[in-house]
Amino acid sequence: MSDTKDLLIELGTEELPPKALKKLIQAFEAGVQQGLEKAELTFDAIRSYAAPRRMAVIVDGLQTRQQDRLVERRGPAVSSAFDDEGNPTRAVQGFAKSCGVEVAGLDRIATDKGEWLIFKKQQTGSDAASLIPDIVQQALNDLPIPKRMRWSDLPGEFVRPVHWLVLLFGDAVIPMDLLGVTSGRDSRGHRFHHPENMRIQSAQTYVTQLATEGYVVVDMAVRREEIRNQVLALATELGGEAILNEDLLDEVTGLVEWPVALSGSYDKRFLDLPAEALISSMEEHQKYFAVRDKTGDLLPYFITICNIESRDPAQVIAGNERVILPRLSDSAFFWDTDRKRPLADRQAQLKTIVFQHKLGTVFDKAARVAQLAAVIAEKIGGDAALAERAALLAKCDLVTEMVGEFPDLQGIMGRYYAKLDGEHDEVAEALDEQYLPRFAGDSLPQTKTGQALSLAEKLDTLV
């Protein structure tokens, strides 16, 4: 059994796309693992790390050299390898030549299909250090990057410009040139707290060194949990609880290297808006976490995750409060503008939106769904008239200002506007319930009208 060493691969870049970071590092780890297994290099464990400006893979206990192995190549059958006088045929001579030996140097093997000539050779294993650069290169080439970019006058492409490469195998650096950089043992810390180079001692000190010297929490899972804990604690201090959107938590984790949670506030007058509109504005535009009280009502606070320990947190908070004001003002404008027209008055606008070129407009779809929903409602003990009305209004919020800005609010805003217009409560609820269930295990429509509309909408799409 050959000796083993730990391998560290770190690729330093410009800020990577936060929503793609998790997928990229998982693919990078899988690519390295696949390359090692293909090269028949055994290892004890493999793990990956990622932060906005880096992707890293550590392989514990990696073989320093491939095992020697016996290579066998099967040649022609003995019956066709020699002529009647026992002289080797051209076929066997060609096989022997390709193996670098004389015909006499070939062995024989007996099988149930006869006797065959074979070539046996003891192949010496290659050093792992000589194989790793190609494995790294192939793993990077195979990353799921829809749009690669070029920088400078370099021929290579990657998702973002590359600035450094750490390639440590045990105590030694494996030489490699990649995308304009040469491998070494120097990493970099936080862009502001520690912009200087940091000399990495070994794969096993990598995570600790970055945290203690470089102000970088490189483990995504640890960083994510740290953000969660800070947000929850700060929300408690504010007398409420944080609304933790898991997708937002993932995105923020991909945006920061050294998370620091700060809270700010906004004018209470914005609480007159639908809570979902405020939350969408905070989450989508600012990457803020909203705060609510124990009854579920929003509090006029938000929590933001900074990527720096500021010397003047109050100034940072004030800056964030200034930024969110126009965002919430926009939402208030959308809300006020949309309420000036009844939802039903927007039906004609649906004629301008093509659903599918062979199936007509969204207006046409609404008409089909209305007929189908009425029939289904009667079958399940609902009110056909309510189901038909809900179907005709179901897509009207698509042409509102609010849904135009926040598409995820479709259905939700329809419910609000329908209630303001004095529509039947069950019709209003159905506008929200039409999209349920969105995925396996999701909530189901609770009203008969919502059930009929949801079924009709999905059946029309399927058929």
XYZ file of C-alpha atoms in Angstrom:
463
model
C 0.000 0.000 0.000
C 1.405 3.422 -0.974
C 1.708 6.382 1.385
C -1.048 8.973 1.659
C -1.169 12.744 1.910
C -3.890 15.373 2.144
C -4.735 17.418 -0.947
C -5.991 21.022 -0.984
C -7.365 22.664 -4.111
C -8.487 26.291 -3.804
C -9.501 28.438 -6.752
C -9.680 32.164 -5.985
C -11.922 34.310 -8.164
C -13.925 37.481 -8.432
C -17.306 37.271 -6.673
C -19.133 34.174 -7.895
C -22.894 34.179 -8.640
C -24.466 33.650 -5.189
C -27.439 31.624 -6.396
C -25.154 29.284 -8.346
C -22.433 28.892 -5.714
C -23.840 25.780 -4.038
C -24.395 24.015 -7.345
C -20.914 24.961 -8.589
C -19.054 23.672 -5.553
C -21.045 20.444 -5.466
C -20.202 19.848 -9.114
C -16.536 20.709 -8.530
C -16.269 18.230 -5.658
C -18.021 15.551 -7.709
C -15.697 16.209 -10.648
C -12.569 15.884 -8.523
C -13.889 12.702 -6.922
C -14.743 11.217 -10.302
C -11.286 12.070 -11.623
C -9.534 10.455 -8.665
C -11.644 7.320 -8.939
C -11.022 7.098 -12.667
C -7.291 7.361 -11.987
C -7.690 4.597 -9.376
C -6.357 6.801 -6.598
C -7.932 5.871 -3.279
C -8.647 8.357 -0.495
C -10.245 8.457 2.944
C -12.667 11.361 2.506
C -13.446 14.353 0.320
C -15.167 17.601 1.281
C -15.727 20.986 -0.293
C -15.885 24.620 0.774
C -17.120 27.752 -0.947
C -17.366 31.476 -0.325
C -18.064 34.380 -2.672
C -14.449 34.557 -3.881
C -13.326 30.957 -3.681
C -14.103 27.292 -4.226
C -12.060 24.645 -2.454
C -11.865 20.871 -2.217
C -9.918 18.932 0.408
C -9.128 15.251 -0.046
C -8.004 13.410 3.077
C -5.608 10.474 2.897
C -5.046 10.491 -0.856
C -2.681 7.896 -2.301
C 0.617 9.424 -3.353
C 0.992 6.935 -6.204
C -1.178 4.571 -8.181
C -0.808 0.882 -7.406
C 1.280 -1.148 -9.840
C -0.960 -3.417 -11.840
C -0.778 -6.306 -14.246
C -2.006 -5.322 -17.695
C -3.317 -8.044 -20.000
C -4.103 -7.673 -23.690
C -5.766 -10.492 -25.567
C -4.499 -11.203 -29.056
C -5.619 -13.628 -31.763
C -6.696 -17.211 -31.147
C -3.874 -19.754 -31.271
C -5.715 -21.560 -34.076
C -5.368 -18.516 -36.318
C -2.024 -17.273 -35.018
C 0.096 -19.876 -36.790
C -0.003 -21.461 -40.237
C 0.117 -25.182 -40.987
C 3.897 -25.169 -40.655
C 3.785 -23.454 -37.257
C 4.952 -20.091 -38.505
C 3.349 -16.982 -36.981
C 0.769 -15.274 -39.171
C 0.803 -11.573 -39.977
C -2.003 -11.046 -37.483
C -0.034 -12.326 -34.510
C 3.125 -10.608 -35.674
C 1.281 -7.307 -35.769
C -0.157 -7.911 -32.305
C 3.253 -8.744 -30.860
C 4.795 -5.669 -32.463
C 2.086 -3.430 -30.980
C 2.971 -4.875 -27.576
C 6.689 -4.301 -28.100
C 7.698 -7.977 -27.885
C 8.462 -10.940 -30.128
C 5.795 -13.565 -30.765
C 7.718 -15.883 -28.454
C 7.199 -13.377 -25.655
C 3.426 -13.822 -25.711
C 1.628 -16.037 -23.199
C -1.293 -18.362 -23.763
C -4.612 -18.599 -21.966
C -7.184 -21.378 -22.188
C -10.883 -20.465 -22.276
C -14.109 -22.317 -22.994
C -13.859 -20.882 -26.507
C -10.362 -22.145 -27.129
C -6.792 -21.055 -26.539
C -5.719 -17.466 -27.063
C -2.468 -15.537 -27.116
C -2.176 -12.748 -24.556
C 0.351 -10.130 -23.584
C 1.091 -9.534 -19.905
C 2.929 -6.561 -18.519
C 3.501 -5.150 -15.048
C 2.574 -1.459 -15.299
C 4.123 0.904 -12.796
C 1.668 3.314 -11.187
C 2.019 7.060 -11.788
C 2.621 9.586 -9.045
C -0.606 11.241 -7.926
C 1.026 14.667 -8.183
C 1.481 14.184 -11.919
C -2.194 13.280 -12.399
C -3.869 15.906 -10.206
C -3.507 18.939 -12.544
C -5.419 17.169 -15.314
C -8.058 16.038 -12.818
C -8.537 19.610 -11.579
C -8.684 20.975 -15.111
C -11.281 18.427 -16.196
C -13.409 19.054 -13.097
C -13.450 22.780 -13.875
C -14.219 22.171 -17.539
C -17.243 20.078 -16.555
C -18.794 22.660 -14.221
C -22.411 23.574 -15.098
C -21.683 27.128 -16.229
C -24.254 28.354 -18.772
C -22.297 31.515 -19.577
C -18.523 31.586 -19.356
C -16.517 34.790 -19.644
C -13.095 35.852 -20.828
C -10.862 38.498 -19.301
C -7.606 40.106 -20.298
C -6.063 38.512 -23.393
C -6.189 34.981 -21.990
C -7.626 32.182 -24.122
C -9.354 30.414 -21.220
C -12.918 30.974 -20.025
C -14.558 30.662 -16.616
C -17.582 31.917 -14.735
C -15.515 34.759 -13.193
C -11.886 35.973 -13.514
C -9.415 33.805 -11.589
C -6.822 35.453 -9.316
C -5.070 32.655 -7.459
C -4.729 28.890 -7.187
C -3.644 26.902 -4.145
C -2.622 23.327 -4.923
C -1.063 21.644 -1.900
C -0.317 17.935 -1.670
C 1.024 17.284 1.771
C 3.642 19.998 2.326
C 4.459 20.468 -1.347
C 2.933 22.641 -4.044
C 1.871 20.811 -7.205
C 2.934 22.950 -10.189
C 0.044 23.967 -12.440
C -0.813 26.863 -14.731
C -4.524 27.572 -14.886
C -6.425 30.447 -16.479
C -3.502 32.826 -16.215
C -2.370 31.978 -12.680
C 0.320 29.653 -11.349
C -0.343 27.402 -8.389
C 1.184 28.159 -5.026
C 0.324 28.056 -1.342
C -0.816 31.670 -0.986
C -4.527 32.281 -0.514
C -6.231 35.567 0.297
C -8.448 36.566 3.153
C -11.450 38.869 3.325
C -11.468 41.575 0.638
C -11.423 44.362 3.257
C -10.391 42.801 6.576
C -7.437 40.843 5.154
C -6.758 41.635 1.482
C -3.143 40.490 1.758
C -1.883 37.053 0.770
C -2.057 34.306 3.399
C 0.331 31.385 3.351
C -1.622 28.157 3.863
C 0.325 25.671 5.961
C -1.585 22.537 5.001
C -4.960 21.205 3.964
C -5.816 20.554 7.602
C -5.132 24.151 8.687
C -6.963 25.712 5.736
C -10.385 26.277 7.313
C -8.992 27.489 10.641
C -6.445 29.814 9.050
C -9.061 31.499 6.901
C -11.340 32.021 9.904
C -8.743 33.208 12.431
C -6.412 35.130 10.134
C -8.420 35.914 7.042
C -11.918 36.751 8.350
C -13.470 34.168 6.042
C -15.966 31.497 7.122
C -15.293 29.212 4.187
C -17.638 26.363 5.133
C -21.010 27.153 3.530
C -22.994 25.093 6.036
C -21.282 26.764 8.998
C -21.702 30.209 7.449
C -25.377 29.559 6.723
C -26.023 28.440 10.284
C -24.146 31.459 11.641
C -26.365 33.757 9.572
C -29.483 31.939 10.757
C -28.472 32.214 14.414
C -27.575 35.901 14.146
C -30.856 36.725 12.405
C -32.937 34.803 14.936
C -31.124 36.385 17.882
C -31.457 39.901 16.503
C -35.161 39.416 15.765
C -35.683 38.322 19.367
C -33.945 41.492 20.570
C -36.415 43.465 18.450
C -39.319 41.745 20.209
C -40.328 39.593 17.274
C -39.309 36.670 15.134
C -37.542 36.585 11.787
C -39.188 35.377 8.590
C -36.541 32.957 7.383
C -36.926 32.292 3.685
C -34.647 29.311 3.037
C -33.896 30.398 -0.539
C -32.939 33.857 0.678
C -30.785 32.294 3.384
C -28.947 30.299 0.704
C -28.462 33.388 -1.452
C -27.156 35.548 1.385
C -24.789 32.734 2.361
C -23.367 33.006 -1.137
C -22.970 36.777 -0.840
C -20.866 37.118 2.311
C -17.602 35.715 3.662
C -17.824 37.143 7.190
C -21.498 37.575 8.154
C -22.522 40.330 10.533
C -26.247 40.903 11.157
C -27.577 44.430 11.670
C -31.147 45.642 12.083
C -32.885 48.712 10.772
C -36.388 50.159 10.748
C -38.824 51.743 8.314
C -41.869 54.000 8.555
C -44.880 52.331 10.158
C -47.158 53.754 7.452
C -45.894 51.044 5.108
C -47.523 48.435 7.346
C -50.828 49.381 5.684
C -49.603 47.531 2.585
C -50.128 43.778 2.191
C -47.457 42.012 4.214
C -46.468 39.868 1.235
C -45.664 42.987 -0.806
C -43.378 44.353 1.899
C -41.668 41.003 2.371
C -41.089 40.585 -1.375
C -39.651 44.083 -1.617
C -37.261 43.438 1.266
C -36.237 39.957 0.171
C -35.966 40.341 -3.589
C -34.514 43.827 -3.865
C -32.484 44.221 -0.687
C -31.874 40.662 0.554
C -33.284 41.689 3.943
C -35.046 39.430 6.429
C -38.425 40.741 7.562
C -39.548 40.629 11.202
C -43.021 39.835 12.541
C -44.617 39.667 15.973
C -45.896 36.517 17.632
C -49.314 36.932 16.012
C -47.792 36.984 12.540
C -48.156 40.715 11.855
C -45.137 42.518 10.422
C -43.060 44.771 12.624
C -41.410 47.863 11.075
C -37.943 46.308 11.188
C -35.616 44.458 8.872
C -32.380 42.527 9.336
C -29.533 42.769 6.851
C -26.375 40.675 6.659
C -23.230 42.718 6.128
C -19.952 41.331 4.835
C -17.825 43.415 7.162
C -17.389 44.371 10.802
C -17.972 48.089 10.466
C -16.327 50.616 12.753
C -19.570 52.594 12.586
C -22.558 50.202 12.481
C -24.977 53.104 12.944
C -23.839 54.593 9.647
C -24.304 51.246 7.894
C -27.811 50.920 9.334
C -28.698 54.465 8.288
C -27.521 53.703 4.770
C -29.696 50.615 4.555
C -32.688 52.527 5.894
C -32.196 55.151 3.184
C -32.007 52.462 0.506
C -35.169 50.634 1.535
C -37.325 53.771 1.659
C -37.689 54.161 -2.140
C -38.237 50.415 -2.501
C -41.148 50.420 -0.088
C -42.410 53.667 -1.596
C -42.531 51.923 -4.976
C -44.590 49.116 -3.469
C -46.945 51.671 -1.933
C -47.296 53.337 -5.339
C -48.102 50.000 -6.999
C -50.688 49.272 -4.306
C -52.358 52.656 -4.655
C -52.315 52.533 -8.456
C -53.740 49.018 -8.704
C -56.632 49.829 -6.379
C -57.880 52.557 -8.707
C -59.242 49.924 -11.109
C -61.427 46.943 -10.240
C -59.866 43.596 -11.007
C -62.657 42.753 -13.445
C -61.803 45.794 -15.581
C -58.468 44.188 -16.435
C -59.942 41.212 -18.280
C -59.608 42.896 -21.668
C -55.855 43.332 -21.105
C -55.482 39.556 -20.972
C -56.233 39.504 -24.701
C -52.793 41.057 -25.263
C -50.922 38.211 -23.516
C -50.299 35.083 -25.574
C -50.658 31.907 -23.533
C -49.520 29.582 -26.324
C -49.554 30.347 -30.022
C -51.937 27.469 -30.793
C -54.062 27.912 -27.676
C -54.717 31.618 -27.850
C -54.330 34.329 -25.248
C -54.580 34.258 -21.472
C -58.090 35.672 -21.955
C -58.967 32.606 -24.048
C -57.519 30.319 -21.406
C -59.546 32.037 -18.669
C -62.732 31.492 -20.681
C -61.967 27.785 -21.128
C -61.109 27.363 -17.461
C -64.317 29.165 -16.443
C -66.482 26.639 -18.290
C -64.538 23.704 -16.904
C -64.451 25.069 -13.334
C -68.240 25.482 -13.317
C -68.727 21.834 -14.285
C -66.212 20.620 -11.688
C -67.783 22.775 -8.958
C -71.161 21.122 -9.511
C -69.555 17.683 -9.351
C -67.877 18.352 -5.998
C -70.778 20.159 -4.348
C -69.568 23.699 -4.961
C -71.175 26.760 -6.504
C -70.807 26.792 -10.296
C -71.390 30.545 -10.548
C -68.670 31.325 -8.006
C -66.238 28.979 -9.737
C -66.921 30.584 -13.111
C -66.487 34.080 -11.665
C -63.224 33.125 -9.963
C -61.863 31.651 -13.189
C -62.636 34.800 -15.163
C -60.785 36.909 -12.574
C -58.004 34.410 -11.883
C -55.371 35.878 -14.212
C -56.339 39.541 -13.971
C -53.685 40.304 -11.371
C -51.009 39.384 -13.928
C -51.469 42.825 -15.475
C -51.297 44.753 -12.189
C -48.315 46.919 -11.275
C -47.563 44.898 -8.147
C -47.419 41.504 -9.847
C -45.489 43.045 -12.720
C -42.785 43.946 -10.204
C -43.122 40.821 -8.045
C -44.327 37.867 -10.178
C -44.290 35.564 -7.144
C -47.258 37.514 -5.768
C -49.639 36.374 -8.520
C -52.751 34.949 -6.930
C -51.908 36.552 -3.608
C -52.501 40.062 -4.932
C -55.540 38.823 -6.820
C -57.034 37.798 -3.485
C -56.371 41.235 -1.954
C -57.770 43.154 -4.909
C -60.843 40.904 -5.198
C -61.697 41.494 -1.541
C -61.295 45.243 -1.984
C -63.648 45.056 -4.986
C -66.313 43.362 -2.871
C -66.108 39.982 -4.567
C -67.455 36.948 -2.709
C -64.976 35.738 -0.065
C -64.767 32.309 -1.672
C -63.988 33.869 -5.064
C -61.211 35.963 -3.527
C -59.683 32.985 -1.725
C -59.865 30.890 -4.891
C -57.668 33.381 -6.752
C -54.873 32.522 -4.333
C -55.701 28.816 -4.102
C -55.673 28.279 -7.888
C -51.907 27.657 -7.835
C -52.077 25.031 -5.086
C -50.476 22.595 -4.791
C -47.249 24.003 -6.221
C -45.169 20.931 -5.353
C -45.466 17.526 -3.698
C -46.588 17.916 -0.102
C -47.785 21.509 -0.592
C -51.037 22.818 0.904
C -54.276 22.044 -0.927
C -57.146 24.438 -1.734
C -59.570 24.625 1.188
C -62.619 26.140 -0.520
C -64.813 24.294 -3.028
C -64.364 27.162 -5.469
C -60.608 27.023 -5.046
C -60.591 23.268 -5.574
C -62.651 23.561 -8.754
C -60.494 26.392 -10.103
C -57.224 24.636 -9.275
C -58.326 21.423 -11.004
C -59.718 23.246 -14.034
C -56.615 25.387 -14.457
C -54.294 22.386 -14.340
C -56.481 20.233 -16.574
C -56.606 22.960 -19.208
C -52.828 23.261 -19.136
C -52.341 19.489 -19.399
C -54.898 18.908 -22.145
